[in-house]
Structure formats: C-alpha cells, structure tokens
Amino acid sequence: MSQLFIIFLVLPLAHTTFIDFRSYKDYKVYKIVGNNEDLTKIIEFLNGITELPFYNVRNNRAEVMIAPELDEVFSNAVNLFNLEKTILVDDYSKIMAEEKSANRQDSKFSWTAYYDVDGIYDYLKNMSTVYSNWTELVVGGQSYEGRQLLGLKINTPTETDKIKSIIFIESGIHAREWITPATTTYFINQLLTSSDPAITTLRDRFEWQIFPTVNPDGYHYTHTRDRMWRKTRSKSSLFCHGADPNRNWDYNWGQYGISTNPCNYQTYAGSQPFSEIETRTFSEYISNLDNILAYIAFHSDAQMLLVPYSDSVEHTGNYDDLIKIGNTSLEYGEKVNGEKYDGPATAAEILYKASGGSMDWVRNQLATPIVYTYELRGTYFHWPPSRIFEQGDEVTQMMVGLFTEACNLGYC
Ligand code: 0X9
Ligand code: ZN
C-alpha cells in the first residue's frame, strides 16, 4: 500500500521537475472508442494520478498520450471498462525528431523550419524596418516571464484619409500549436511581398494587426523543455505551472471544457478570469482599439472553422452571414491543396464546449462582427517544417476568400 502511495505521489512530480528537453521516447498515442462518459472517466482517473500531456474526448472516441511507465495502468483501466484501444502513434519522439532535423539550418528566417520566439520577433522587427513606411511594431501585452506580446501593424498609405477597419489576428495562444505562428508569419510575408492583386488588395483595404505568438513563454518552453506544453508559464500551485490562455478570458469563465486542477496539462482555467498577465494585458490592448472589423484566432490541429460561441449550440447575431463567409473562405482554401475543413460551425456542435476563449470574449465584449477560430492541420500538433508553405498558402487564400465574401455582404 505504501509503495502504491509513493508511486501516485511521485508520478505527478516526475513530470514537473525535469530540466532537460523532455524526450517523449516511447510515448504512445492511443485511440479508445466507447461512450463519452466512460472515456471521460478513464481520462479523469489518469489525470488524477499523472499529468497527461495530451488527451481529447469527442464523438464517443478518445485520443490520449500515454507515457511508457503508465502503459500498464492505462491498459488495466481500458480493460476494466471493456473497451478496446488502438495505437495511433507508436513513439512520439520520432515525430518530434522530424521537426528538429530541419530546424533552423541557416541564419535567415524561412518557412522551412520552426523558430523560437526570439527568431519570430527578430523577423517582425526586421520587417518593421524594411517596410518602415507602412508597418509598425505593436506591443499587445506582456508575459509572465517578462516578454512582450509583439505584433506587426500593416497599414499601407491611402489617397483619402479614411480610417481603415482593423483585421486582428491572434496566433499561438496554445504553445504547442507550432504551425500557427509559422503560418501567421508566412501570411505576413505574403501581405508584404506578394504582387498577386488579390493579396495586395486585401492588404491595402484594411489595417492589419497580426500577433504570431501571444503565449511567448509557453512557446519558448515548447522549444526548450517540453514540446507538448500548451499553457502559460505562471506559477499555478506549489509544483505546477500555467493556465490555459484559451480558457482564461472573462466570458462564461470556468463553465465548460475546463479543469480546476492547476496541474492539469491542458485546460486549467486559471485562478480567476484574466488571472494570466498575457490574457489580461492583451484583452486591454484589444479593448482600446476602435474599429475592429474582424478577429481571427489560429489554432491547430482539428482542421475546422469555428464561429462563436464556443460553449453553446445557440446561433446568435449574424451567424448566417458568418457561415456564408466561412464557407467561401474554406472554398478558397480547398482550391490550394484540396483539403476540406469541417464547419463553419460552433465548437459546441463539431468539437466540444469550451468556455473562456478569446474569440467568445471579443465577440461578446466588443461586438466585433466577424469572429472566427481556424483550427489548422497536423498530427498531434506536429507538422513537417518542409511543408509549412502548404498551410501558409491555404491560409492566405482562406483570408482572401473570407474578406471577398465579407465585402460582398457589405461588411467592408
Ligand atoms: O480547446 C481549444 O481551446 C481549441 N481547440 S485546441 O485543440 N486548439 O485546443 C478550440 C477553441 C474553440 N474556441 C474557443 N473556445 N474560443
Ligand atoms: Zn489551440
């Protein structure tokens, strides 16, 4: 009994005290099929004895990442419920190796490698000097470890003094979703350098405020310590860190799809709404902007387009327009690589209910008419660096489609 007690006591600590880069050697991703209730019970049991780096339960199927030392406990739990498991990923470290090998092979910023926060910020700084007449660095907030939430404003000169509407892009709020900052800087590069009239028109018509990595501490941590980190890096309890910055906004905070356990790897909502300095300062920054026409958040990797609100199946406000605009956006995107996305729909309908997300707060607090969350593609947050451009081009066309239809419907 005392041995069991020690195992249960030590397991959670084992995951919080490592100082090297976590290898994920022999970590498996399993699929279990069963009813949502049983699956949730298994996940809750495992979450009670350890920190699961990744799990989700939806549509009567669960995907869960299991450390080798937990394999037996996991198998027993699955057997207890008479369920079957299949292996989706045999060794997550092999997937990670593919990302690293191509990482930063030269000193010039590119879209064939993933960059840590300093590399991304250097790129933004560099662009603000190369295109100094019509771009500007903007600081959207601060992080727990003292980093800035840095963005680029793009506002080309016009012949009239008409103030342009703002299109606001938030990316990388979840640290491990590496394809989102990469795609966002790709899109910035398209706006700055493309001579395609569809893209230059899009650029010139609006003021853009684009933030590639709004959880910079978490993102840095995924590059230096733990690839599966998702949250911020604040101190949440004696041994645990971080809150889910997409559960921490002050709209229906703490209601659905959240954890109240500070050690939960994924969805700890924080000690109170806006407990995290990142969401608090960023929401203040956004509130002070007049004239936001659109707020777009990028996540991965569910491959879908979500509309507000995320914790209700109710269709509100201009839902019909958002569906129409979203469909055009997805049609434009599909032309690039033939990839179909689910939606547009509410998260509650096609993903799961989740409260306290940025998109819902923006929609509710600021009444921003066009609000979307794009879930990009990937395999458990991995995407080969050699193929970043695929999603970069897809997203660029999705943006062209989105604003073509929005303007057709009279939003511009
Ligand atoms: O759970 C989330 O926050 C998002 N999915 S992810 O796999 N990238 O973590 C979905 C976000 C849905 N939208 C809001 N809750 N605002
Ligand atoms: Zn996410």
Short mmCIF file of C-alpha atoms and ligand atoms in Angstrom, two decimals:
data_model
loop_
_atom_site.label_atom_id
_atom_site.label_comp_id
_atom_site.label_asym_id
_atom_site.label_seq_id
_atom_site.Cartn_x
_atom_site.Cartn_y
_atom_site.Cartn_z
CA MET A 1 0.00 0.00 0.00
CA SER A 2 2.72 2.45 0.97
CA GLN A 3 4.57 1.66 -2.29
CA LEU A 4 1.44 2.44 -4.26
CA PHE A 5 1.08 5.68 -2.37
CA ILE A 6 4.64 6.67 -3.22
CA ILE A 7 4.11 5.89 -6.93
CA PHE A 8 1.00 8.05 -7.00
CA LEU A 9 2.77 10.81 -5.14
CA VAL A 10 5.87 10.75 -7.30
CA LEU A 11 4.27 10.37 -10.72
CA PRO A 12 2.91 13.92 -10.93
CA LEU A 13 6.19 15.36 -9.68
CA ALA A 14 8.19 13.37 -12.21
CA HIS A 15 6.67 15.44 -14.97
CA THR A 16 7.14 18.82 -13.41
CA THR A 17 10.73 18.67 -12.27
CA PHE A 18 12.61 17.55 -15.39
CA ILE A 19 15.18 20.06 -16.52
CA ASP A 20 16.27 18.65 -19.87
CA PHE A 21 14.23 18.64 -23.01
CA ARG A 22 11.52 16.07 -22.46
CA SER A 23 12.21 13.27 -24.93
CA TYR A 24 8.77 11.67 -25.29
CA LYS A 25 10.64 8.47 -26.08
CA ASP A 26 8.12 5.61 -26.43
CA TYR A 27 5.17 7.80 -25.57
CA LYS A 28 2.21 6.40 -27.44
CA VAL A 29 -1.00 7.98 -28.65
CA TYR A 30 -3.94 5.64 -28.26
CA LYS A 31 -7.46 5.76 -29.57
CA ILE A 32 -10.26 4.30 -27.45
CA VAL A 33 -13.82 4.00 -28.68
CA GLY A 34 -16.69 3.94 -26.23
CA ASN A 35 -19.30 6.28 -24.84
CA ASN A 36 -18.14 9.76 -23.87
CA GLU A 37 -18.98 9.12 -20.20
CA ASP A 38 -16.77 6.03 -19.83
CA LEU A 39 -13.99 7.66 -21.81
CA THR A 40 -14.13 10.75 -19.62
CA LYS A 41 -13.94 8.55 -16.51
CA ILE A 42 -10.78 6.86 -17.79
CA ILE A 43 -9.21 10.20 -18.64
CA GLU A 44 -10.18 11.67 -15.27
CA PHE A 45 -8.68 8.68 -13.49
CA LEU A 46 -5.41 9.05 -15.38
CA ASN A 47 -5.41 12.81 -14.87
CA GLY A 48 -5.80 12.16 -11.15
CA ILE A 49 -2.60 10.15 -10.94
CA THR A 50 -0.41 11.90 -13.50
CA GLU A 51 -0.26 14.83 -15.89
CA LEU A 52 -1.49 13.61 -19.25
CA PRO A 53 0.38 15.61 -21.90
CA PHE A 54 -2.43 15.23 -24.40
CA TYR A 55 -5.97 13.89 -24.48
CA ASN A 56 -9.30 14.65 -26.01
CA VAL A 57 -12.72 13.08 -25.86
CA ARG A 58 -15.29 13.77 -28.53
CA ASN A 59 -17.89 11.90 -30.56
CA ASN A 60 -17.53 8.77 -28.41
CA ARG A 61 -13.85 8.44 -29.08
CA ALA A 62 -10.83 9.44 -27.05
CA GLU A 63 -7.25 10.07 -28.04
CA VAL A 64 -4.72 10.04 -25.27
CA MET A 65 -0.95 10.20 -24.98
CA ILE A 66 0.50 7.64 -22.57
CA ALA A 67 3.97 7.58 -21.07
CA PRO A 68 5.69 4.16 -21.17
CA GLU A 69 5.60 3.86 -17.38
CA LEU A 70 1.83 4.31 -17.43
CA ASP A 71 1.13 1.80 -20.17
CA GLU A 72 0.08 -0.96 -17.82
CA VAL A 73 -2.15 1.23 -15.66
CA PHE A 74 -3.76 2.55 -18.83
CA SER A 75 -4.36 -0.96 -20.25
CA ASN A 76 -5.95 -2.06 -16.99
CA ALA A 77 -8.27 0.95 -16.97
CA VAL A 78 -9.32 0.30 -20.57
CA ASN A 79 -9.95 -3.40 -19.80
CA LEU A 80 -11.97 -2.51 -16.73
CA PHE A 81 -14.43 -0.65 -18.94
CA ASN A 82 -14.35 -3.44 -21.52
CA LEU A 83 -13.10 -1.12 -24.23
CA GLU A 84 -10.56 -1.64 -26.99
CA LYS A 85 -7.55 0.53 -27.67
CA THR A 86 -5.60 1.07 -30.87
CA ILE A 87 -2.20 2.67 -31.24
CA LEU A 88 -2.23 5.83 -33.38
CA VAL A 89 1.35 6.90 -32.69
CA ASP A 90 3.92 4.36 -31.55
CA ASP A 91 6.68 6.70 -30.39
CA TYR A 92 6.06 10.44 -30.27
CA SER A 93 9.81 11.17 -30.07
CA LYS A 94 10.15 10.01 -33.69
CA ILE A 95 7.61 12.59 -34.79
CA MET A 96 9.48 15.27 -32.84
CA ALA A 97 12.79 14.29 -34.44
CA GLU A 98 11.39 15.12 -37.85
CA GLU A 99 10.71 18.67 -36.71
CA LYS A 100 14.12 19.17 -35.19
CA SER A 101 16.26 17.84 -38.04
CA ALA A 102 15.18 20.59 -40.38
CA ASN A 103 15.12 23.21 -37.67
CA ARG A 104 16.99 26.46 -38.33
CA GLN A 105 19.59 25.34 -40.80
CA ASP A 106 20.61 28.82 -41.78
CA SER A 107 20.53 32.17 -40.09
CA LYS A 108 17.94 33.69 -42.42
CA PHE A 109 14.31 33.47 -41.39
CA SER A 110 12.49 30.99 -43.63
CA TRP A 111 9.36 28.89 -43.81
CA THR A 112 11.11 25.52 -43.90
CA ALA A 113 11.93 25.49 -40.20
CA TYR A 114 10.33 26.37 -36.90
CA TYR A 115 11.72 29.30 -34.92
CA ASP A 116 11.60 30.08 -31.24
CA VAL A 117 10.07 33.34 -30.06
CA ASP A 118 13.27 35.39 -30.48
CA GLY A 119 13.55 34.32 -34.12
CA ILE A 120 9.94 35.29 -34.77
CA TYR A 121 10.34 38.64 -33.01
CA ASP A 122 13.55 39.36 -34.95
CA TYR A 123 11.61 38.70 -38.13
CA LEU A 124 8.87 41.16 -37.09
CA LYS A 125 11.48 43.77 -36.11
CA ASN A 126 13.29 43.28 -39.37
CA MET A 127 10.08 43.69 -41.41
CA SER A 128 9.21 46.86 -39.49
CA THR A 129 12.49 48.40 -40.65
CA VAL A 130 12.42 47.06 -44.23
CA TYR A 131 8.85 48.31 -44.69
CA SER A 132 9.09 51.23 -42.30
CA ASN A 133 6.70 53.42 -44.30
CA TRP A 134 3.72 51.23 -43.74
CA THR A 135 4.47 48.79 -40.96
CA GLU A 136 4.99 49.28 -37.25
CA LEU A 137 5.80 47.04 -34.31
CA VAL A 138 2.98 46.91 -31.80
CA VAL A 139 3.11 45.64 -28.24
CA GLY A 140 -0.16 43.88 -27.40
CA GLY A 141 0.75 42.92 -23.84
CA GLN A 142 3.24 41.29 -21.51
CA SER A 143 4.03 37.75 -20.46
CA TYR A 144 4.69 36.27 -17.01
CA GLU A 145 8.40 35.87 -17.75
CA GLY A 146 8.66 39.45 -18.98
CA ARG A 147 8.38 39.00 -22.73
CA GLN A 148 6.32 41.27 -24.92
CA LEU A 149 3.34 40.11 -26.93
CA LEU A 150 4.72 41.53 -30.12
CA GLY A 151 2.78 42.11 -33.31
CA LEU A 152 3.11 43.84 -36.64
CA LYS A 153 0.75 46.53 -37.81
CA ILE A 154 0.46 46.80 -41.59
CA ASN A 155 -1.25 49.91 -42.85
CA THR A 156 -0.42 51.00 -46.39
CA PRO A 157 -0.96 54.67 -47.24
CA THR A 158 -4.22 55.62 -48.96
CA GLU A 159 -5.15 58.60 -51.08
CA THR A 160 -8.07 59.54 -48.86
CA ASP A 161 -7.76 59.99 -45.08
CA LYS A 162 -10.47 57.44 -44.50
CA ILE A 163 -9.62 55.39 -41.41
CA LYS A 164 -9.44 51.74 -42.29
CA SER A 165 -11.11 48.95 -40.35
CA ILE A 166 -8.80 46.66 -38.42
CA ILE A 167 -8.33 42.98 -39.05
CA PHE A 168 -6.84 41.47 -35.93
CA ILE A 169 -5.01 38.15 -35.96
CA GLU A 170 -4.17 36.19 -32.81
CA SER A 171 -1.96 33.17 -33.20
CA GLY A 172 -0.11 30.73 -30.98
CA ILE A 173 -2.20 31.18 -27.84
CA HIS A 174 -1.62 27.45 -27.36
CA ALA A 175 2.12 26.99 -27.10
CA ARG A 176 2.47 23.62 -28.80
CA GLU A 177 0.49 24.51 -31.91
CA TRP A 178 3.66 25.37 -33.81
CA ILE A 179 2.10 25.57 -37.24
CA THR A 180 0.13 28.65 -36.17
CA PRO A 181 3.00 31.14 -35.63
CA ALA A 182 4.72 29.70 -38.71
CA THR A 183 1.63 30.14 -40.87
CA THR A 184 0.98 33.58 -39.48
CA THR A 185 4.47 34.86 -40.33
CA TYR A 186 4.04 33.21 -43.75
CA PHE A 187 0.86 35.23 -44.19
CA ILE A 188 2.62 38.42 -43.07
CA ASN A 189 5.27 37.73 -45.69
CA GLN A 190 2.56 37.28 -48.33
CA LEU A 191 0.95 40.60 -47.40
CA LEU A 192 4.31 42.36 -47.51
CA THR A 193 5.82 40.84 -50.64
CA SER A 194 3.17 39.34 -52.92
CA SER A 195 2.30 41.07 -56.18
CA ASP A 196 -0.87 39.00 -56.63
CA PRO A 197 -3.63 41.64 -56.93
CA ALA A 198 -5.99 39.60 -54.72
CA ILE A 199 -3.41 39.78 -51.92
CA THR A 200 -2.30 43.40 -52.42
CA THR A 201 -5.96 44.49 -52.48
CA LEU A 202 -6.57 42.59 -49.27
CA ARG A 203 -3.52 44.24 -47.70
CA ASP A 204 -4.43 47.76 -48.79
CA ARG A 205 -8.08 47.66 -47.91
CA PHE A 206 -7.58 47.17 -44.15
CA GLU A 207 -5.29 47.93 -41.27
CA TRP A 208 -3.78 44.64 -40.13
CA GLN A 209 -2.66 43.85 -36.61
CA ILE A 210 -1.03 40.46 -36.54
CA PHE A 211 0.32 38.72 -33.41
CA PRO A 212 2.07 35.44 -34.32
CA THR A 213 2.79 34.18 -30.79
CA VAL A 214 0.63 35.55 -27.98
CA ASN A 215 1.82 32.98 -25.43
CA PRO A 216 5.55 33.58 -25.83
CA ASP A 217 6.67 31.96 -22.54
CA GLY A 218 4.75 28.78 -23.29
CA TYR A 219 6.01 28.75 -26.85
CA HIS A 220 9.62 29.18 -25.72
CA TYR A 221 9.08 26.32 -23.27
CA THR A 222 7.96 24.04 -26.11
CA HIS A 223 11.27 24.76 -27.85
CA THR A 224 13.47 24.30 -24.81
CA ARG A 225 11.78 21.89 -22.38
CA ASP A 226 8.53 20.27 -23.36
CA ARG A 227 7.15 20.05 -26.88
CA MET A 228 3.62 19.28 -25.62
CA TRP A 229 3.30 22.35 -23.37
CA ARG A 230 0.12 24.28 -24.07
CA LYS A 231 -0.45 26.74 -21.23
CA THR A 232 1.20 29.89 -19.94
CA ARG A 233 4.16 29.57 -17.50
CA SER A 234 2.85 31.35 -14.40
CA LYS A 235 3.03 29.55 -11.08
CA SER A 236 -0.32 27.86 -10.60
CA SER A 237 0.40 25.77 -7.49
CA LEU A 238 3.34 24.57 -5.43
CA PHE A 239 4.59 22.22 -8.14
CA CYS A 240 2.65 23.18 -11.25
CA HIS A 241 2.69 25.92 -13.82
CA GLY A 242 0.44 27.71 -16.20
CA ALA A 243 -3.18 28.15 -17.15
CA ASP A 244 -4.84 27.53 -20.48
CA PRO A 245 -4.92 31.00 -22.01
CA ASN A 246 -7.89 29.98 -24.12
CA ARG A 247 -9.96 29.24 -21.00
CA ASN A 248 -8.92 32.31 -19.06
CA TRP A 249 -10.94 35.13 -20.71
CA ASP A 250 -13.77 36.71 -18.82
CA TYR A 251 -16.70 35.32 -20.76
CA ASN A 252 -18.59 32.47 -19.08
CA TRP A 253 -15.29 31.75 -17.38
CA GLY A 254 -14.94 28.32 -15.81
CA GLN A 255 -18.15 26.81 -17.14
CA TYR A 256 -17.46 24.18 -19.82
CA GLY A 257 -14.48 22.21 -21.05
CA ILE A 258 -12.20 23.38 -18.25
CA SER A 259 -10.22 21.91 -15.40
CA THR A 260 -10.00 23.40 -11.92
CA ASN A 261 -6.79 21.45 -11.25
CA PRO A 262 -3.70 23.72 -11.57
CA CYS A 263 -1.66 20.67 -12.59
CA ASN A 264 -3.92 19.77 -15.49
CA TYR A 265 -1.78 19.94 -18.61
CA GLN A 266 -4.45 21.22 -20.91
CA THR A 267 -7.42 23.17 -19.66
CA TYR A 268 -6.77 24.64 -16.20
CA ALA A 269 -8.78 27.85 -16.50
CA GLY A 270 -6.63 29.83 -14.05
CA SER A 271 -7.48 31.02 -10.55
CA GLN A 272 -9.93 33.64 -11.85
CA PRO A 273 -10.89 35.32 -15.14
CA PHE A 274 -7.83 37.04 -16.60
CA SER A 275 -5.57 35.62 -13.88
CA GLU A 276 -2.88 35.38 -16.58
CA ILE A 277 -0.99 38.55 -17.41
CA GLU A 278 -1.00 37.58 -21.09
CA THR A 279 -4.79 37.46 -21.45
CA ARG A 280 -5.29 40.44 -19.12
CA THR A 281 -2.94 42.78 -20.94
CA PHE A 282 -3.87 41.54 -24.39
CA SER A 283 -7.60 41.99 -23.76
CA GLU A 284 -6.91 45.54 -22.53
CA TYR A 285 -4.96 46.27 -25.69
CA ILE A 286 -7.76 44.91 -27.89
CA SER A 287 -10.42 46.86 -25.95
CA ASN A 288 -8.60 50.08 -26.70
CA LEU A 289 -8.77 49.60 -30.46
CA ASP A 290 -11.70 51.23 -32.21
CA ASN A 291 -12.96 49.85 -35.40
CA ILE A 292 -12.08 46.15 -35.31
CA LEU A 293 -13.94 44.55 -38.19
CA ALA A 294 -12.58 41.05 -37.74
CA TYR A 295 -10.86 39.00 -35.03
CA ILE A 296 -9.30 35.77 -36.20
CA ALA A 297 -7.64 33.21 -33.96
CA PHE A 298 -5.43 30.44 -35.30
CA HIS A 299 -5.15 27.06 -33.57
CA SER A 300 -4.29 23.53 -34.62
CA ASP A 301 -4.93 20.72 -35.37
CA ALA A 302 -8.61 19.84 -35.67
CA GLN A 303 -8.88 21.10 -39.27
CA MET A 304 -12.05 23.08 -38.84
CA LEU A 305 -13.53 26.55 -38.85
CA LEU A 306 -15.34 27.67 -35.71
CA VAL A 307 -17.74 30.54 -35.11
CA PRO A 308 -18.92 32.00 -31.78
CA TYR A 309 -19.97 30.99 -29.27
CA SER A 310 -17.84 28.07 -28.19
CA ASP A 311 -19.84 26.94 -25.20
CA SER A 312 -23.31 26.96 -26.65
CA VAL A 313 -25.06 25.46 -29.66
CA GLU A 314 -27.22 28.56 -29.93
CA HIS A 315 -26.81 30.54 -33.13
CA THR A 316 -26.54 34.23 -32.39
CA GLY A 317 -26.36 37.57 -34.18
CA ASN A 318 -25.04 37.38 -37.71
CA TYR A 319 -24.50 33.61 -37.55
CA ASP A 320 -25.92 33.08 -41.06
CA ASP A 321 -23.51 35.61 -42.54
CA LEU A 322 -20.60 34.06 -40.67
CA ILE A 323 -21.48 30.66 -42.09
CA LYS A 324 -21.71 32.07 -45.60
CA ILE A 325 -18.44 33.98 -45.29
CA GLY A 326 -16.76 30.99 -43.64
CA ASN A 327 -17.87 28.67 -46.43
CA THR A 328 -16.35 30.94 -49.05
CA SER A 329 -13.17 31.10 -47.01
CA LEU A 330 -12.99 27.29 -46.90
CA GLU A 331 -13.74 27.01 -50.62
CA TYR A 332 -10.81 29.33 -51.41
CA GLY A 333 -8.60 27.33 -49.07
CA GLU A 334 -9.62 24.00 -50.57
CA LYS A 335 -8.51 25.13 -54.03
CA VAL A 336 -4.90 25.27 -52.82
CA ASN A 337 -4.32 21.69 -51.62
CA GLY A 338 -7.72 20.02 -51.97
CA GLU A 339 -8.05 19.94 -48.17
CA LYS A 340 -11.55 20.05 -46.70
CA TYR A 341 -12.15 21.58 -43.28
CA ASP A 342 -15.10 20.82 -41.01
CA GLY A 343 -17.51 23.64 -40.35
CA PRO A 344 -18.02 26.50 -40.26
CA ALA A 345 -19.94 25.75 -37.09
CA THR A 346 -19.86 26.40 -33.37
CA ALA A 347 -17.26 24.46 -31.38
CA ALA A 348 -20.08 23.06 -29.25
CA GLU A 349 -21.53 21.43 -32.38
CA ILE A 350 -18.45 19.98 -34.04
CA LEU A 351 -15.66 19.95 -31.43
CA TYR A 352 -16.61 20.32 -27.77
CA LYS A 353 -17.96 23.01 -25.48
CA ALA A 354 -15.25 25.29 -24.15
CA SER A 355 -15.72 28.47 -22.11
CA GLY A 356 -13.33 31.34 -21.55
CA GLY A 357 -11.85 31.51 -25.04
CA SER A 358 -10.63 34.73 -26.63
CA MET A 359 -12.96 34.58 -29.60
CA ASP A 360 -16.06 34.46 -27.41
CA TRP A 361 -14.90 37.31 -25.19
CA VAL A 362 -14.10 39.52 -28.19
CA ARG A 363 -17.45 38.79 -29.78
CA ASN A 364 -19.39 39.40 -26.57
CA GLN A 365 -17.44 42.33 -25.15
CA LEU A 366 -16.63 44.25 -28.31
CA ALA A 367 -19.47 43.10 -30.58
CA THR A 368 -16.90 42.52 -33.32
CA PRO A 369 -18.94 41.42 -36.34
CA ILE A 370 -16.54 38.93 -37.91
CA VAL A 371 -15.01 36.47 -35.47
CA TYR A 372 -13.55 33.07 -36.27
CA THR A 373 -11.23 30.40 -34.93
CA TYR A 374 -9.34 28.45 -37.58
CA GLU A 375 -8.08 25.06 -36.48
CA LEU A 376 -5.27 24.24 -38.89
CA ARG A 377 -3.99 20.80 -39.80
CA GLY A 378 -1.47 18.45 -38.19
CA THR A 379 -0.80 15.22 -36.33
CA TYR A 380 -0.89 15.86 -32.60
CA PHE A 381 0.46 19.38 -33.12
CA HIS A 382 3.18 18.19 -35.44
CA TRP A 383 3.52 19.40 -39.00
CA PRO A 384 6.64 18.80 -41.13
CA PRO A 385 8.63 22.03 -41.43
CA SER A 386 9.29 21.36 -45.11
CA ARG A 387 5.55 21.70 -45.69
CA ILE A 388 4.79 24.92 -43.78
CA PHE A 389 4.23 26.69 -47.09
CA GLU A 390 1.27 24.37 -47.85
CA GLN A 391 -0.70 25.64 -44.91
CA GLY A 392 0.68 29.14 -45.41
CA ASP A 393 -0.77 29.28 -48.94
CA GLU A 394 -4.00 27.65 -47.79
CA VAL A 395 -4.49 30.21 -45.03
CA THR A 396 -3.61 33.09 -47.35
CA GLN A 397 -6.35 32.02 -49.76
CA MET A 398 -8.75 31.46 -46.86
CA MET A 399 -8.19 35.08 -45.87
CA VAL A 400 -8.74 36.26 -49.46
CA GLY A 401 -11.99 34.26 -49.60
CA LEU A 402 -13.12 35.44 -46.20
CA PHE A 403 -12.83 39.13 -46.98
CA THR A 404 -14.09 38.78 -50.55
CA GLU A 405 -17.35 37.35 -49.20
CA ALA A 406 -17.49 39.70 -46.19
CA CYS A 407 -17.17 42.69 -48.51
CA ASN A 408 -19.81 41.19 -50.85
CA LEU A 409 -22.15 41.05 -47.90
CA GLY A 410 -21.50 44.69 -47.08
CA TYR A 411 -19.14 44.37 -44.10
CA CYS A 412 -16.26 46.38 -45.58
O1 0X9 B 1 -9.81 23.90 -26.99
C1 0X9 B 1 -9.48 24.93 -27.58
O2 0X9 B 1 -9.19 25.97 -27.00
C2 0X9 B 1 -9.46 24.95 -29.11
N1 0X9 B 1 -9.03 23.70 -29.62
S1 0X9 B 1 -7.46 23.26 -29.46
O3 0X9 B 1 -7.33 21.87 -29.87
N2 0X9 B 1 -6.59 24.12 -30.44
O4 0X9 B 1 -7.06 23.49 -28.12
C3 0X9 B 1 -10.86 25.26 -29.62
C4 0X9 B 1 -11.23 26.65 -29.37
C5 0X9 B 1 -12.68 26.90 -29.55
N3 0X9 B 1 -12.90 28.27 -29.35
C6 0X9 B 1 -12.99 28.90 -28.14
N4 0X9 B 1 -13.12 28.24 -27.03
N5 0X9 B 1 -12.94 30.16 -28.17
ZN ZN B 2 -5.42 25.55 -29.61
#
